PDB file of C-alpha atoms in Angstrom:
ATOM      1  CA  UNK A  28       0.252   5.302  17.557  1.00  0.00           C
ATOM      2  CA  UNK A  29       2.809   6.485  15.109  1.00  0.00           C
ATOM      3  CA  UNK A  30       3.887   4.804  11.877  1.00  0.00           C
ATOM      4  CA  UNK A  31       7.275   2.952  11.737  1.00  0.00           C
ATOM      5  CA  UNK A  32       9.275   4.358   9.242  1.00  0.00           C
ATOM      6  CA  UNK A  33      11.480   1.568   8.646  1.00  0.00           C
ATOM      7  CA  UNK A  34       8.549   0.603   6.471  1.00  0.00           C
ATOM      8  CA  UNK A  35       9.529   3.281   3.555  1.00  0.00           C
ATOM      9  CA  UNK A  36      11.039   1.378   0.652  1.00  0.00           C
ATOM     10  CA  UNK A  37       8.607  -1.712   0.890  1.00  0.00           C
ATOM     11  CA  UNK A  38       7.361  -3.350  -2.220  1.00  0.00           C
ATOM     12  CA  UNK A  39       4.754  -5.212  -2.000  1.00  0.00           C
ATOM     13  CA  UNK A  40       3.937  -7.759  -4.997  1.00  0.00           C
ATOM     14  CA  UNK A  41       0.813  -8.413  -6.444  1.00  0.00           C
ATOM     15  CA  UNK A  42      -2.130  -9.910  -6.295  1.00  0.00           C
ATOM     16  CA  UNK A  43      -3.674 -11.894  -8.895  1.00  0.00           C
ATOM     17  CA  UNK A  44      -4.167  -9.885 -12.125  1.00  0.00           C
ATOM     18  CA  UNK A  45      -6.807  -7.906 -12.783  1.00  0.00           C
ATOM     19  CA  UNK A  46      -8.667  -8.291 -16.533  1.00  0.00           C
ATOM     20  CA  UNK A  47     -10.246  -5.173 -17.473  1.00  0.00           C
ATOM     21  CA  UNK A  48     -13.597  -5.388 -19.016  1.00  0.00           C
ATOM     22  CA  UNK A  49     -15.714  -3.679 -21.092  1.00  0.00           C
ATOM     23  CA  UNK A  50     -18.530  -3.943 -19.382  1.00  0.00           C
ATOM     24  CA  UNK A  51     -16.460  -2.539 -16.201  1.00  0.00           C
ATOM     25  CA  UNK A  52     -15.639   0.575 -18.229  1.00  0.00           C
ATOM     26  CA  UNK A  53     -19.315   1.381 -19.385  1.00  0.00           C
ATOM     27  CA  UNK A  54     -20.449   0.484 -15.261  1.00  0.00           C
ATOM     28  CA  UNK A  55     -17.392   3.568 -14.150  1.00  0.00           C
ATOM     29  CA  UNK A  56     -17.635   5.978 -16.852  1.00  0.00           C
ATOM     30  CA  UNK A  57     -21.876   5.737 -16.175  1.00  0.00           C
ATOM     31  CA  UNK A  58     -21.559   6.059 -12.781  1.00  0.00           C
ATOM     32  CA  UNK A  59     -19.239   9.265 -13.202  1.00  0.00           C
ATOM     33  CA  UNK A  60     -21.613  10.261 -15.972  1.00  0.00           C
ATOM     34  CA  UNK A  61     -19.051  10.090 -18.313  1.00  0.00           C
ATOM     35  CA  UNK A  62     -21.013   9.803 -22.024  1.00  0.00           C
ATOM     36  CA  UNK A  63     -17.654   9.889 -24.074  1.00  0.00           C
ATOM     37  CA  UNK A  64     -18.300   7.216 -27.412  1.00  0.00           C
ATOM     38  CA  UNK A  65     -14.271   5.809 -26.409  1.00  0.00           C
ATOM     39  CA  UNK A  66     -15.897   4.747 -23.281  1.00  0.00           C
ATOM     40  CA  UNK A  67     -18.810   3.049 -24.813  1.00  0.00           C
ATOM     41  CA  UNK A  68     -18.659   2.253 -27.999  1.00  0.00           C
ATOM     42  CA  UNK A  69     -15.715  -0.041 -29.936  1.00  0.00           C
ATOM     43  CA  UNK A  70     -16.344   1.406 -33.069  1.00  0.00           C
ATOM     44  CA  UNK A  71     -15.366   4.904 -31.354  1.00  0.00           C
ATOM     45  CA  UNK A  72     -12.931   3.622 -29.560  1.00  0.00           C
ATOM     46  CA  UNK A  73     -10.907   2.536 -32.122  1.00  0.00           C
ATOM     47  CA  UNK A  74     -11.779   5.173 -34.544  1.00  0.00           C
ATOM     48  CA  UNK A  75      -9.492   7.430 -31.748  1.00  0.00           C
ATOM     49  CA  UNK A  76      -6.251   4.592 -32.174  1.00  0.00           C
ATOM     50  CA  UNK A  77      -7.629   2.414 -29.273  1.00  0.00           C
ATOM     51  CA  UNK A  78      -7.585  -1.598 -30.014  1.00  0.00           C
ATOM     52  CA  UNK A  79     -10.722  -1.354 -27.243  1.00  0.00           C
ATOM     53  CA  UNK A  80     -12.742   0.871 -25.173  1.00  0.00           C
ATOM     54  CA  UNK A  81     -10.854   3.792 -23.462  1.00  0.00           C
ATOM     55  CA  UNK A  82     -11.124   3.963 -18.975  1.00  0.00           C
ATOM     56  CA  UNK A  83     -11.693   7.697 -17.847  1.00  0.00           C
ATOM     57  CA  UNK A  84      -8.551   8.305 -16.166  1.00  0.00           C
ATOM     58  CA  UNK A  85      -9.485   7.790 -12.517  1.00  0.00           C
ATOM     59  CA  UNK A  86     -10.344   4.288 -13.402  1.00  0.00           C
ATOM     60  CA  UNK A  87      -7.457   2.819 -12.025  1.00  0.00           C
ATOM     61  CA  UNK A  88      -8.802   3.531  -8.795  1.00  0.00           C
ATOM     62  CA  UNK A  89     -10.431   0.265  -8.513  1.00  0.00           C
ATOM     63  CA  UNK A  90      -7.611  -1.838  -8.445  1.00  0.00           C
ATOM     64  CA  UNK A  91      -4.838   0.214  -7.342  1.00  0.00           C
ATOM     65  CA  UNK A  92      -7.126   1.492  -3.870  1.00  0.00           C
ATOM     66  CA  UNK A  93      -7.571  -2.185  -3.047  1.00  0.00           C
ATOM     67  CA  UNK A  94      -3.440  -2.954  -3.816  1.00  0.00           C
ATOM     68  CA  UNK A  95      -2.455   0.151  -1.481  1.00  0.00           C
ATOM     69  CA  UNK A  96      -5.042  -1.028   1.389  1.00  0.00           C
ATOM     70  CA  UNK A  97      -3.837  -4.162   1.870  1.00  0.00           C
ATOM     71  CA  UNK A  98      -0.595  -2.890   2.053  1.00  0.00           C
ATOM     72  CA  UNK A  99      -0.878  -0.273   4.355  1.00  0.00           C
ATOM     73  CA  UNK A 100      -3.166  -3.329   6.634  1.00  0.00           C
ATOM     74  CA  UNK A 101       0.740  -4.513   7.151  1.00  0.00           C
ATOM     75  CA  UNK A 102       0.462  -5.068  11.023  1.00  0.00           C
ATOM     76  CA  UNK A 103       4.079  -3.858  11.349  1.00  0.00           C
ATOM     77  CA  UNK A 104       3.612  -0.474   9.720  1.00  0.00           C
ATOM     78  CA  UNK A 105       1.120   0.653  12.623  1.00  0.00           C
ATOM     79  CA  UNK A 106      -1.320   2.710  10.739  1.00  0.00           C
ATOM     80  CA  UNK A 107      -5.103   2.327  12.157  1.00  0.00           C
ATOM     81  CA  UNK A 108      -7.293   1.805   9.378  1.00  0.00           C
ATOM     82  CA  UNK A 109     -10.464   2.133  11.131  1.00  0.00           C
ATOM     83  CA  UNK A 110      -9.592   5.925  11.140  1.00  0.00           C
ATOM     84  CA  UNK A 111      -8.151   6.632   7.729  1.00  0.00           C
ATOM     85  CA  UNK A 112      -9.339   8.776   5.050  1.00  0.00           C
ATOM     86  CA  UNK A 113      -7.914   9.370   1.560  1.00  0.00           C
ATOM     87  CA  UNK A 114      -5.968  12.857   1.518  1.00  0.00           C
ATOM     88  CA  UNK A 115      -4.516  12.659  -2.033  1.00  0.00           C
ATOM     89  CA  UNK A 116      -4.267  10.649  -5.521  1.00  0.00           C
ATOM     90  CA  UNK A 117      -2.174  11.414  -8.063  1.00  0.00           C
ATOM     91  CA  UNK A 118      -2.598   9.238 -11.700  1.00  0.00           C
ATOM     92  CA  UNK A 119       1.046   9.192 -13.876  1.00  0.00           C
ATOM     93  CA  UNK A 120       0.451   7.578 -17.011  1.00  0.00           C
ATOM     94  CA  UNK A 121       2.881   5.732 -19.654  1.00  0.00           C
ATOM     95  CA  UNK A 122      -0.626   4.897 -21.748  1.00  0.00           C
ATOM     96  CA  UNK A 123      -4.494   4.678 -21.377  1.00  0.00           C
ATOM     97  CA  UNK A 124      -6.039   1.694 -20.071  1.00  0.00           C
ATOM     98  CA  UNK A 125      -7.913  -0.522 -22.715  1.00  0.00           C
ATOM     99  CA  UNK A 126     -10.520  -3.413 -22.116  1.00  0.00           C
ATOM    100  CA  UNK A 127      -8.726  -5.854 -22.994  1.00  0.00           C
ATOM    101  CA  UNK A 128      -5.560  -5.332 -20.567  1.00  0.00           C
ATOM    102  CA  UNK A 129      -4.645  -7.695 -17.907  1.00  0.00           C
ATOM    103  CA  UNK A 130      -3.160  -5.569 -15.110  1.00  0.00           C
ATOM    104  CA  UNK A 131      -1.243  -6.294 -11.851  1.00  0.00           C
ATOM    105  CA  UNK A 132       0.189  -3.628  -9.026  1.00  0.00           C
ATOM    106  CA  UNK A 133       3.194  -3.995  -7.306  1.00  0.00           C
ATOM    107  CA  UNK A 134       2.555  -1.200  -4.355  1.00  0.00           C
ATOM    108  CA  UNK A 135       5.472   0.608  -2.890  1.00  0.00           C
ATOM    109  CA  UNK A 136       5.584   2.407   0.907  1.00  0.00           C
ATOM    110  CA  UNK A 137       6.676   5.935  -0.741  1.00  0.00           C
ATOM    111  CA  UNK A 138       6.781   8.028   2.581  1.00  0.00           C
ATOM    112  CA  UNK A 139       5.817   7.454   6.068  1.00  0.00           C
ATOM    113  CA  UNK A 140       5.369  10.706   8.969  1.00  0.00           C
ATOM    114  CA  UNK A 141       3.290  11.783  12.029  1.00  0.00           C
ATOM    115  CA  UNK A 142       2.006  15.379  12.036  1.00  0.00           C
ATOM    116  CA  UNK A 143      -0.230  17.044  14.040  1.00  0.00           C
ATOM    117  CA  UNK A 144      -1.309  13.823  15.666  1.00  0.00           C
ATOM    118  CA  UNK A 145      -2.261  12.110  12.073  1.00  0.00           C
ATOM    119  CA  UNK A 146      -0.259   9.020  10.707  1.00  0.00           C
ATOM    120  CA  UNK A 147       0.327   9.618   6.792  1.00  0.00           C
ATOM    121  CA  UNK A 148       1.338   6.775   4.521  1.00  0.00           C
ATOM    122  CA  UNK A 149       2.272   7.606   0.724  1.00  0.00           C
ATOM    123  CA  UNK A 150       2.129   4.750  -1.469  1.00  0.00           C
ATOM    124  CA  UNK A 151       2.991   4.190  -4.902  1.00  0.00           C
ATOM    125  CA  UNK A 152       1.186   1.525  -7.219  1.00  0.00           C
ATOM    126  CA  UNK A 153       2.512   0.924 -10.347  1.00  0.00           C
ATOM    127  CA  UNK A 154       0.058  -0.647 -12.712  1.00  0.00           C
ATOM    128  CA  UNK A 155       1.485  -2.756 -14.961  1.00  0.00           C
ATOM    129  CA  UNK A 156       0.286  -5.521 -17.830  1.00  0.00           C
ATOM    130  CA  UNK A 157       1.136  -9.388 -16.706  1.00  0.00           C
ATOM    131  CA  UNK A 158       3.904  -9.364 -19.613  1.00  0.00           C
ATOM    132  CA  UNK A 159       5.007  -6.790 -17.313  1.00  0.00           C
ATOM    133  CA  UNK A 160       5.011  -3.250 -19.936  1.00  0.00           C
ATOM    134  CA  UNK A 161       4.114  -0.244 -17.612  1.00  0.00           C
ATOM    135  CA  UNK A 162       0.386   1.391 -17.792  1.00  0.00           C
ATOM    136  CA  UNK A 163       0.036   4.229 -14.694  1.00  0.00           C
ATOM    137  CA  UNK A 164       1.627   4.491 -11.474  1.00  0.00           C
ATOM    138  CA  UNK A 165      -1.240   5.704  -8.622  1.00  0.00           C
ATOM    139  CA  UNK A 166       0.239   7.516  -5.437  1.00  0.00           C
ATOM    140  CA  UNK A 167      -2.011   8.052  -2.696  1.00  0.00           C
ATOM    141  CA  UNK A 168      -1.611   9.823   0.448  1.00  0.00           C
ATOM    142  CA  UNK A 169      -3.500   7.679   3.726  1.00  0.00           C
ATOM    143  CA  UNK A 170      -4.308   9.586   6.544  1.00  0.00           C
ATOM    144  CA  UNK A 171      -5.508   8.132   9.868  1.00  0.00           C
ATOM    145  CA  UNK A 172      -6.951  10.722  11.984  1.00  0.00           C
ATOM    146  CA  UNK A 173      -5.079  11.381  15.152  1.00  0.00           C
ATOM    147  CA  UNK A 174      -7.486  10.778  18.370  1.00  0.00           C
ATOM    148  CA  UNK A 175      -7.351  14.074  19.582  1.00  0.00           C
ATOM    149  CA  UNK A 176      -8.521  16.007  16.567  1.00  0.00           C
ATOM    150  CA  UNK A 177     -11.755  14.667  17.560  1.00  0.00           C
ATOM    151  CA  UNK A 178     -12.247  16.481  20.637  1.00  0.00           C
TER     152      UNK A 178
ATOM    153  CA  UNK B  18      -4.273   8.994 -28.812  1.00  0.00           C
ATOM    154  CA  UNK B  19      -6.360  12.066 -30.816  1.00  0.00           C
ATOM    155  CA  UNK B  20      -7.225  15.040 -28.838  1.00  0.00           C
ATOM    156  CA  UNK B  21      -9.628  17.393 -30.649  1.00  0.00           C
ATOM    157  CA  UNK B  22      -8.012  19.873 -29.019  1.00  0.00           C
ATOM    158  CA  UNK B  23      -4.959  21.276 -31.052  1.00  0.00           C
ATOM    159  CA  UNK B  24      -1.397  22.062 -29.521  1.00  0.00           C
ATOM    160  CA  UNK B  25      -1.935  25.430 -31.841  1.00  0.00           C
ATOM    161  CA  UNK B  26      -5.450  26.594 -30.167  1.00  0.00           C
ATOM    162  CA  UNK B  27      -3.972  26.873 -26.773  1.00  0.00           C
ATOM    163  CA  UNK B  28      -2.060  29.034 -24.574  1.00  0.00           C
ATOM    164  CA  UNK B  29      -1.461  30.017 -20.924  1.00  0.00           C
ATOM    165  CA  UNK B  30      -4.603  31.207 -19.687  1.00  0.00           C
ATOM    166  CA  UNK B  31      -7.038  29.070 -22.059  1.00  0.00           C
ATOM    167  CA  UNK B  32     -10.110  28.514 -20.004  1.00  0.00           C
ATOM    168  CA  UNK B  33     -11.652  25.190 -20.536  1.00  0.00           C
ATOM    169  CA  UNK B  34     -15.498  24.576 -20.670  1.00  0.00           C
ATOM    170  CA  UNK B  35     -16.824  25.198 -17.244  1.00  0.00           C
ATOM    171  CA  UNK B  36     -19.289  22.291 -16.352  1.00  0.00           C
ATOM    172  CA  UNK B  37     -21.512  21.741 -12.651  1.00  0.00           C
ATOM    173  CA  UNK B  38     -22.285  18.092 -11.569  1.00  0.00           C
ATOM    174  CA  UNK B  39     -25.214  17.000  -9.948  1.00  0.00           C
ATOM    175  CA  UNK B  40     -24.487  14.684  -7.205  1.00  0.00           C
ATOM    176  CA  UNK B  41     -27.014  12.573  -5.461  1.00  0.00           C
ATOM    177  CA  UNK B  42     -27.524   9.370  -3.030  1.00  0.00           C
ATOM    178  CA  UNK B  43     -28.467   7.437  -5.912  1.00  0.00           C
ATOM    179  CA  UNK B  44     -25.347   8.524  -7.781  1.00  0.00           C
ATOM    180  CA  UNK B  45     -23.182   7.873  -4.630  1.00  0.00           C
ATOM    181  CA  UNK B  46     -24.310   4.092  -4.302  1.00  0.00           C
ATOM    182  CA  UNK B  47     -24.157   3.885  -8.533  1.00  0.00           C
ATOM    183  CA  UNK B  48     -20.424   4.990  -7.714  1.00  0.00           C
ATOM    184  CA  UNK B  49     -20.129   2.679  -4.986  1.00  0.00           C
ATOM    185  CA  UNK B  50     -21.095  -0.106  -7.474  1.00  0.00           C
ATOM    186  CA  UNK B  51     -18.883   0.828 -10.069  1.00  0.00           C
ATOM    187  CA  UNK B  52     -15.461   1.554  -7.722  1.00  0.00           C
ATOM    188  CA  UNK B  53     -16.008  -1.065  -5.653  1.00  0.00           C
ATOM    189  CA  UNK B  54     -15.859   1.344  -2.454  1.00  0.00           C
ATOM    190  CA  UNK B  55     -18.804   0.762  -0.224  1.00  0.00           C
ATOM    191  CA  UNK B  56     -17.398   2.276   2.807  1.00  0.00           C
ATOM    192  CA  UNK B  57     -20.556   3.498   4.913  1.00  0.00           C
ATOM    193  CA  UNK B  58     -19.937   7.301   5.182  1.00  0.00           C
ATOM    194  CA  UNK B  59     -20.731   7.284   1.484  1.00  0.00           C
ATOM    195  CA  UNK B  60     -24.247   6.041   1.932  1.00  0.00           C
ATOM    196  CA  UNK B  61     -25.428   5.549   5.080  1.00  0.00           C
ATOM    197  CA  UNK B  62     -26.753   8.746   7.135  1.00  0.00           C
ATOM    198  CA  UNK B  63     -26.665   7.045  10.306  1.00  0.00           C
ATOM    199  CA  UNK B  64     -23.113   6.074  10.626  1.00  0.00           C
ATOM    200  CA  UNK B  65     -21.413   8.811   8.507  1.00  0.00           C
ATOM    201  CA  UNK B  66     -22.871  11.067  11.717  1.00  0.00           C
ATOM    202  CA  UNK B  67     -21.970   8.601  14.238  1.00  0.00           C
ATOM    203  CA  UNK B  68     -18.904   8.983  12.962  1.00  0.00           C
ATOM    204  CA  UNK B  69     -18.515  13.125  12.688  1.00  0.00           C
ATOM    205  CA  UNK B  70     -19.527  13.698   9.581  1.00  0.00           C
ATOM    206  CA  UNK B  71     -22.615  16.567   8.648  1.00  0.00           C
ATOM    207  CA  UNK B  72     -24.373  13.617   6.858  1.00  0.00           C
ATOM    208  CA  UNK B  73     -23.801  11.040   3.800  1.00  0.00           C
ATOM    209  CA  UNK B  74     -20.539  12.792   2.107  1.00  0.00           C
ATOM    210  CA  UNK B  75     -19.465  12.064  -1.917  1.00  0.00           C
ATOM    211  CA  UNK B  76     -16.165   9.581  -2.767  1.00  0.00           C
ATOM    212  CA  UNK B  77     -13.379  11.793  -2.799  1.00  0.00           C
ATOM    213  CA  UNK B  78     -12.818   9.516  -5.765  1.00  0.00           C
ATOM    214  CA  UNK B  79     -15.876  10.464  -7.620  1.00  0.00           C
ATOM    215  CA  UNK B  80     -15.474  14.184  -7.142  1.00  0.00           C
ATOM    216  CA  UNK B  81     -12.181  13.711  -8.545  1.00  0.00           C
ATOM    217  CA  UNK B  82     -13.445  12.036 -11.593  1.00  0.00           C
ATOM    218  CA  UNK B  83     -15.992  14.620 -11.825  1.00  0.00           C
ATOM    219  CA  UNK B  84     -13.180  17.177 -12.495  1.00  0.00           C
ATOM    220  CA  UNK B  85     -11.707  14.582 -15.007  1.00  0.00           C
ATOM    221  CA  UNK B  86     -14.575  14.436 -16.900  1.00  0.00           C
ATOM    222  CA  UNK B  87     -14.091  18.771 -17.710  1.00  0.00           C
ATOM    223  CA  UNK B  88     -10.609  17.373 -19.353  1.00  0.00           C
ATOM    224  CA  UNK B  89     -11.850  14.647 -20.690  1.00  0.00           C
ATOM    225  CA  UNK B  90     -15.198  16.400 -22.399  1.00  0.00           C
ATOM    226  CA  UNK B  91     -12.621  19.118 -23.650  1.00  0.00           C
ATOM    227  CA  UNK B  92      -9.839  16.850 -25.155  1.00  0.00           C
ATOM    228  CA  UNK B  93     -12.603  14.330 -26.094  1.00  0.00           C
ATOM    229  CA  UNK B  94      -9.671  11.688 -25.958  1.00  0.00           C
ATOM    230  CA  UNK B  95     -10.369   9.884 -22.109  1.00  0.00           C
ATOM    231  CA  UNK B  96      -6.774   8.577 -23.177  1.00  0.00           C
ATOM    232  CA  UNK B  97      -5.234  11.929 -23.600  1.00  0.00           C
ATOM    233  CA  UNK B  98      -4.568  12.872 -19.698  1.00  0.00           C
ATOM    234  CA  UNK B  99      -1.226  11.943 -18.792  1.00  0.00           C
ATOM    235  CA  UNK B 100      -1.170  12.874 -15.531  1.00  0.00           C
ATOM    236  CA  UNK B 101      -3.903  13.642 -13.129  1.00  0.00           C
ATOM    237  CA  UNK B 102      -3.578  14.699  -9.553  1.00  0.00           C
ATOM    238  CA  UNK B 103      -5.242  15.974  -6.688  1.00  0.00           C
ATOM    239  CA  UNK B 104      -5.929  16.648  -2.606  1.00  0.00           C
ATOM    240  CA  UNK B 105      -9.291  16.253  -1.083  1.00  0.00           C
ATOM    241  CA  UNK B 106      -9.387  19.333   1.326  1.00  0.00           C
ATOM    242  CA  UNK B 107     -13.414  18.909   1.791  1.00  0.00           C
ATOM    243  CA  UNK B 108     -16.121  17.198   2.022  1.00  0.00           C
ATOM    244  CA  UNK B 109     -18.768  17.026  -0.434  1.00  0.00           C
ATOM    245  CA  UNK B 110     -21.586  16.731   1.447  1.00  0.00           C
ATOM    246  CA  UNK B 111     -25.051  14.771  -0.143  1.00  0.00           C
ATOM    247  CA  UNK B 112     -28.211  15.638   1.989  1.00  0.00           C
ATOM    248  CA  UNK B 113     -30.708  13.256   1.319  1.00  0.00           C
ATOM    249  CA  UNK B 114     -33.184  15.460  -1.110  1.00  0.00           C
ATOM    250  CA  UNK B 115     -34.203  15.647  -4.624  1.00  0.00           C
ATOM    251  CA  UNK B 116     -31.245  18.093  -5.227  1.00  0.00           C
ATOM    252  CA  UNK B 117     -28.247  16.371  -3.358  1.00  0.00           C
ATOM    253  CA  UNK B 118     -24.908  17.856  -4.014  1.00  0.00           C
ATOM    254  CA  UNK B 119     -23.707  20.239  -6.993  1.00  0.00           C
ATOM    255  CA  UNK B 120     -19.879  20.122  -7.755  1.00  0.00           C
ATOM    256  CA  UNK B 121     -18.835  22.749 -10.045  1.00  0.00           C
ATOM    257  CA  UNK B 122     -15.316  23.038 -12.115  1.00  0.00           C
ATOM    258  CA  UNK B 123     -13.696  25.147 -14.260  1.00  0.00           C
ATOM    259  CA  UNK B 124     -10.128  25.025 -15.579  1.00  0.00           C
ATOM    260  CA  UNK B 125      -7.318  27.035 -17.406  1.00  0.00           C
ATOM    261  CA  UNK B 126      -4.181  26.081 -19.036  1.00  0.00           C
ATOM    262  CA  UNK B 127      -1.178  26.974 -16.936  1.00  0.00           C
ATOM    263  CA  UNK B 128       1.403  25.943 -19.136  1.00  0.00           C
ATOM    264  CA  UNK B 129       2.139  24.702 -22.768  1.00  0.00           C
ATOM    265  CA  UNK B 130       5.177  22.072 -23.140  1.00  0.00           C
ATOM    266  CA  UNK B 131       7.749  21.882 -26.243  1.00  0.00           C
ATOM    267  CA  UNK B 132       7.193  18.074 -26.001  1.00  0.00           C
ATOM    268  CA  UNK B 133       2.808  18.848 -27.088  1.00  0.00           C
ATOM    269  CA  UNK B 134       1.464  18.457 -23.695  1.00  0.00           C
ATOM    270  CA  UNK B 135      -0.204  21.037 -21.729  1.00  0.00           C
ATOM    271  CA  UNK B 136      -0.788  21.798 -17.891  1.00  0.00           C
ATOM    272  CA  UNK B 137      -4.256  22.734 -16.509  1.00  0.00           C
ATOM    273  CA  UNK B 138      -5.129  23.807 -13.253  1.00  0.00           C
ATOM    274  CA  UNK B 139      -8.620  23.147 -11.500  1.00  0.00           C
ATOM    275  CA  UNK B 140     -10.882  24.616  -9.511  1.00  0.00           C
ATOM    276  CA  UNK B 141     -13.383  22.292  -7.586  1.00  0.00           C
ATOM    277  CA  UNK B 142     -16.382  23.936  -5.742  1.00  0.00           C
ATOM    278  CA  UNK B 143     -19.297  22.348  -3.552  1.00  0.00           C
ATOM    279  CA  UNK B 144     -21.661  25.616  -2.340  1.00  0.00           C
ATOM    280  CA  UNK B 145     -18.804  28.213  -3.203  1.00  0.00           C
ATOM    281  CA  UNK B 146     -16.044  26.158  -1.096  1.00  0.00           C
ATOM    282  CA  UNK B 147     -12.871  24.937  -2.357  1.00  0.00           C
ATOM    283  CA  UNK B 148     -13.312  20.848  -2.035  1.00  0.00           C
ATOM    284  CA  UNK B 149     -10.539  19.575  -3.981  1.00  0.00           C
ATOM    285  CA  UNK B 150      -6.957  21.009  -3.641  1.00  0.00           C
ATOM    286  CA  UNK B 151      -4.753  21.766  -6.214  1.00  0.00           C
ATOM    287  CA  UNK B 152      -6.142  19.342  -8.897  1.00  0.00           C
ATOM    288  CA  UNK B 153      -3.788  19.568 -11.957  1.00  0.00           C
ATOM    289  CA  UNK B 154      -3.403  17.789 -14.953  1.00  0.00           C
ATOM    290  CA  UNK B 155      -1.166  17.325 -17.866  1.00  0.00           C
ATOM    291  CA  UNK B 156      -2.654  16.243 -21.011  1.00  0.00           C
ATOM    292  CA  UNK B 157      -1.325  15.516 -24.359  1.00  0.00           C
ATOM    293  CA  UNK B 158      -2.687  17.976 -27.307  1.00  0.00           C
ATOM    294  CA  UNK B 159      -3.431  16.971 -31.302  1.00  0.00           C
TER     295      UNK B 159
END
């Protein structure tokens, strides 16, 4: 099945916001063993400029995978998603991400193509705050495995 | 932002502290947790080699953020990486033992900017092979 690239250029609008807790950042930066006081501690935090604790960069992750997923589920772009795996991930960032910050991602169909038998989808999610001030914009690249590749 | 590290103390070629990650099961389903990505092949044997897979394999995610944390323990800012890319070219693969997986990384600076940011380049390996490609980063110096 290939991937219909009248899809490139779709914006998809978000979901409801997502508020970024403190508790969330200790959980990520643990689980990535991440010990950095700006990540734990307020006192440290704001002793480097921040009004909270600081997210280890790939944070973003958890909101902007699940924006990009649903759009790429789009029935009309054709991309199996039982067969997908994550082939890149690029973070661009206008400022850290704080506890604190109420974030929403509009997700945007980058670049659609068929090679080799694989459908790849680029999307772009821009994080932004509710009031709408720019945080990071997450691009991944979606692969779905082309049948044949597993003979 | 306050990177430790200073605009002055770098140039092309700078190596950054080398670091090697232990990865385990108990770590993958702590990441799974955390991320919110609880896809199977990250923690269940069974289907990850129904579906191809060697075994269990690591969140491209978390091996990503792995190789953040070597910017991240350098700069000491986690605010000071402005940019932050990567491909996932392999597998890391977690047997189910009391060693699991180790990830190592090492970095150098590849260029120093006029506007105080700097570009480093990566290098991500799981048993001597290459697992992530490319991973770069521009971060913003004191």
């Amino acid at each position: 099945m290939a991937v219909n690239p009248e899809y490139v250029g779709r914006t998809y609008p978000p979901g409801p916001a997502y508020l970024v807790g403190r508790e969330k950042i200790r959980e990520f930066a643990t689980a990535i063993g991440d010990l950095n006081p700006a990540c734990h501690d307020l006192a440290a935090a704001n002793a480097l400029g921040y009004a909270d604790l600081v997210a280890p960069p790939t944070f973003p992750v958890v909101m902007a995978m699940k924006a990009a997923t649903a759009a790429v589920k789009d029935p009309g772009l054709g991309l199996d998603y039982t067969r997908v795996v994550h082939g890149e991930q690029r973070f661009a960032y206008s400022r850290p991400v704080v506890a604190g910050d109420e974030l929403v991602v509009t997700v945007t169909i980058e670049a659609v193509r068929t090679m080799a038998g694989n459908d790849m989808v680029t999307t772009r999610g821009d994080v932004t705050t509710v009031a709408g001030e720019h945080v990071v914009s997450a691009t991944t690249l979606l692969i779905s495995r082309g049948i044949e590749d597993d003979s | 932002m306050t990177s430790r590290v200073r605009l002055a103390d770098v140039e092309v070629g700078t190596l950054l502290p080398a670091q090697a990650f232990r990865v385990d099961r108990a770590g993958l389903v702590r990441y799974a947790g955390a991320s919110g990505d609880f896809n199977f092949i990250h923690w269940n044997e069974r289907f990850a080699t129904s579906v191809g897979l060697p075994n269990v394999i690591a969140h491209g995610m978390l091996t990503m953020a792995l190789a953040g944390r070597v910017l991240t323990d350098w700069l000491g800012d986690p605010g000071a990486v402005v940019e932050f890319g990567t491909k996932f070219t392999r597998p890391v693969v977690v047997p189910d033992d009391a060693d699991g997986a180790t990830v190592e990384v090492t970095g150098k600076v590849t260029a120093v900017n006029d506007d105080g940011t700097a570009q480093v380049s990566l290098t991500v390996l799981c048993d001597g092979v290459t697992v992530l490609g490319n991973p770069r980063a521009v971060v913003r110096l004191g």
